[in-house]
Amino acid sequence: MLLGITIFALGYFVYSRYLAKRVYQLDGGFQTPAHELEDGVDYVPTNKFILWGHHFTSVAGAAPIVGPAIAVIWGWLPAFLWVTIGTVFFAGMHDLGALWASNRNKGRSIGALSSRYIGGRGASLFLVVIFLVLLMVITAFAVVIKNLLISTPSAVIPTWGAILVALLVGFAVYRLKWPLIPVTIVAVVILYSLIVVGDSYPVVLPESFLGMSPSTVWILALFIYGGIASLLPVWVLLQPRDYINGVQLFVGLALLYSAVLIGAIFSSTPHNIVAPMFNEATPPGTPNLVPLLFVTIACGAISGFHGLVSSGTSSKQLDKEPDARFVGYFGAVGEGLLSLGTILAVVAGYRTVTDWDAVYSSFGGGGVNAFVEGGGLLMQDGIGLPASLSATVLATMAVLFAATTMDTGMRLLRFVVQEIGEAVKVKVAKFPATLIVVLVGLGLTFSQGLGGDGGLRIWPLFGTTNQLLASLTLSIIAVILIRKRRNPWPALIPLTIVFVMAFWAAIEQVSGFADPANPDWLLFALDIIIIIASVWVAVEVLLAMRKAAKDPPEPAGADEHQAAVREEV
């Protein structure tokens, strides 16, 4: 724990400073899109702490919990190394770079940037990959949230109560102009009070509610909420909700880390790591460590979804360009801390090796429930928090982050639908675009029954698709740096590693989906499409890099902005 925190601190205070000053050259005098295009809905200049909360909780979701909780089946050391090194040298520079690149291009998304820096052919295929990633996120996270609300009914009241708290925070900060710190303190106290109330009064839906099962009710409620949230101005719900969730996550992580430290020093029966450092006796059916580790842990090391958030919503709210370092890089560090906390919970939360083996008897056996259970035991034994309340705190944390990622994903998918419409010369307004997103998401989620199992139908492709998207985002950053004659290696090295591992994993998955004993032709077809699109875009990227190296250097600062406008015209 201490080693991981030290690595993250060095990454933020040393490496991110180098990136900000030498590579991205953040300029406090640059007029951000939030000011230039301010509309009070999507483009809103925002306090960097509130924006950090939105960015961090949007990118966090359930993935930095699920990925590490599954990946420790190979042993805790590979997961620890990928989370810490990946956060510092991969995720931080990727998230900061995507935020910076979008900020320098009027807040455009990575998909739109690909058209300018890679070319029209690559951009069209890029949109296909982005659409699939976002569709996987909103449908799978709806199922994750639904399962947690059913398995941990004590999380229902704080989950939905947090929406009201966020609305009040947004009104207090933006309309009443109250100071942020006292509003934050009051909001966090209310949120944790709701957790205590929820623990005392769990909400269990009846087996049949209006003729629907609890699974159907929760999924419909989540999609309706997500659709409404994606249409509201960001200051009304999205910003304050994500900010308060970010603060409560750090409170929750502080409790978890304190439990580890206090338990190690003062407890008569301290928790030890019961999982193996390297697991040489993995259960049958467990895939190889390489390359699957690098796609199993995506969020928490590097994730293409982060680039979509950085360029899709966060860049439109950046008040000053130097704020990008705190919002983008430190947002990645926050997610790394969540992944590290997950590793601690699932490898040291269980008291015996037998208990751990029972959970990790098959690949995928660990997950959110393992984090809630193991972390709850750590907090119970370390700081004396009752087991039920500990589980409620962690389950609420997981639900709230999954929900913030889901509603941000729906807003981003609405942008993608509108961009696809522009590509085919059809203007799609916000409401119809949102309706398309909701209907497609619900269609996939209920495609295998009203229980929502279809939401996980294409999830096995998320890891590889998400990491391929990360490599494509890094390629855009690299092209921009080459055009500006700046050091591209901080982008090129992670780009190469992530692309090779993700492409390797995609190839391995193809053979599994075509297994004659248990074929899955839908996933096989989608995997083939993703592989072809990735190869095509990779070729376009190499050509773009070669051209960028030969062309005259791109201007900087205000001149760069005017050049972008002239090129667009």
mmCIF file of N, CA and C in Angstrom, residues 2 5 95 125 146 177 196-197 217 222 248 271 291-292 316 373 405 410 448 452 456 527 537:
data_model
loop_
_atom_site.group_PDB
_atom_site.id
_atom_site.type_symbol
_atom_site.label_atom_id
_atom_site.label_comp_id
_atom_site.label_asym_id
_atom_site.label_seq_id
_atom_site.Cartn_x
_atom_site.Cartn_y
_atom_site.Cartn_z
ATOM 1 N N LEU A 2 1.835 1.307 0.904
ATOM 2 C CA LEU A 2 2.702 2.488 1.008
ATOM 3 C C LEU A 2 3.561 2.651 -0.241
ATOM 4 N N ILE A 5 1.291 4.052 -3.064
ATOM 5 C CA ILE A 5 0.992 5.466 -2.873
ATOM 6 C C ILE A 5 2.209 6.324 -3.209
ATOM 7 N N ASP A 95 -4.618 10.420 -20.456
ATOM 8 C CA ASP A 95 -5.773 11.235 -20.077
ATOM 9 C C ASP A 95 -5.461 12.722 -20.219
ATOM 10 N N LEU A 125 -13.732 4.615 -39.275
ATOM 11 C CA LEU A 125 -13.536 3.358 -38.550
ATOM 12 C C LEU A 125 -13.369 3.615 -37.058
ATOM 13 N N LYS A 146 -27.613 -2.858 -11.367
ATOM 14 C CA LYS A 146 -28.819 -3.613 -11.029
ATOM 15 C C LYS A 146 -28.491 -4.764 -10.082
ATOM 16 N N LYS A 177 -24.440 30.871 -5.381
ATOM 17 C CA LYS A 177 -23.040 31.295 -5.281
ATOM 18 C C LYS A 177 -22.456 31.074 -3.879
ATOM 19 N N VAL A 196 -25.900 5.432 6.231
ATOM 20 C CA VAL A 196 -26.297 4.864 7.523
ATOM 21 C C VAL A 196 -27.788 4.516 7.516
ATOM 22 N N VAL A 197 -28.601 5.421 6.952
ATOM 23 C CA VAL A 197 -30.053 5.160 6.864
ATOM 24 C C VAL A 197 -30.314 3.943 5.979
ATOM 25 N N VAL A 217 -37.186 -3.574 -13.477
ATOM 26 C CA VAL A 217 -37.498 -2.250 -12.911
ATOM 27 C C VAL A 217 -36.242 -1.403 -12.783
ATOM 28 N N LEU A 222 -32.704 3.006 -14.521
ATOM 29 C CA LEU A 222 -31.345 3.490 -14.789
ATOM 30 C C LEU A 222 -31.251 4.138 -16.168
ATOM 31 N N GLN A 248 -16.667 11.597 -1.888
ATOM 32 C CA GLN A 248 -17.033 10.446 -1.043
ATOM 33 C C GLN A 248 -16.187 9.227 -1.360
ATOM 34 N N HIS A 271 -4.637 -8.556 9.169
ATOM 35 C CA HIS A 271 -4.827 -9.257 7.904
ATOM 36 C C HIS A 271 -3.478 -9.395 7.197
ATOM 37 N N PRO A 291 -1.248 -12.055 -23.120
ATOM 38 C CA PRO A 291 -1.487 -10.612 -22.979
ATOM 39 C C PRO A 291 -2.712 -10.238 -22.153
ATOM 40 N N LEU A 292 -3.414 -11.243 -21.561
ATOM 41 C CA LEU A 292 -4.734 -10.948 -20.989
ATOM 42 C C LEU A 292 -4.698 -10.017 -19.786
ATOM 43 N N LYS A 316 -14.643 20.478 -22.500
ATOM 44 C CA LYS A 316 -15.630 21.537 -22.714
ATOM 45 C C LYS A 316 -15.889 22.348 -21.445
ATOM 46 N N GLU A 373 -16.903 -7.688 -0.252
ATOM 47 C CA GLU A 373 -16.755 -8.634 0.861
ATOM 48 C C GLU A 373 -15.383 -8.502 1.526
ATOM 49 N N THR A 405 -20.452 6.831 -14.494
ATOM 50 C CA THR A 405 -19.865 6.424 -15.768
ATOM 51 C C THR A 405 -20.953 6.129 -16.795
ATOM 52 N N MET A 410 -23.668 7.792 -21.697
ATOM 53 C CA MET A 410 -24.841 8.070 -22.532
ATOM 54 C C MET A 410 -24.736 9.456 -23.183
ATOM 55 N N GLN A 448 -31.578 -10.754 -24.347
ATOM 56 C CA GLN A 448 -31.586 -12.147 -23.899
ATOM 57 C C GLN A 448 -32.562 -12.361 -22.746
ATOM 58 N N GLY A 452 -32.049 -8.754 -18.175
ATOM 59 C CA GLY A 452 -30.959 -7.845 -18.516
ATOM 60 C C GLY A 452 -29.653 -8.525 -18.846
ATOM 61 N N LEU A 456 -24.547 -7.868 -20.816
ATOM 62 C CA LEU A 456 -23.175 -8.392 -20.778
ATOM 63 C C LEU A 456 -22.857 -9.213 -22.026
ATOM 64 N N ASP A 527 -15.519 -9.155 -33.234
ATOM 65 C CA ASP A 527 -14.064 -9.171 -33.018
ATOM 66 C C ASP A 527 -13.323 -9.007 -34.346
ATOM 67 N N VAL A 537 -6.782 1.520 -39.175
ATOM 68 C CA VAL A 537 -6.441 2.790 -38.530
ATOM 69 C C VAL A 537 -4.942 2.857 -38.232
#
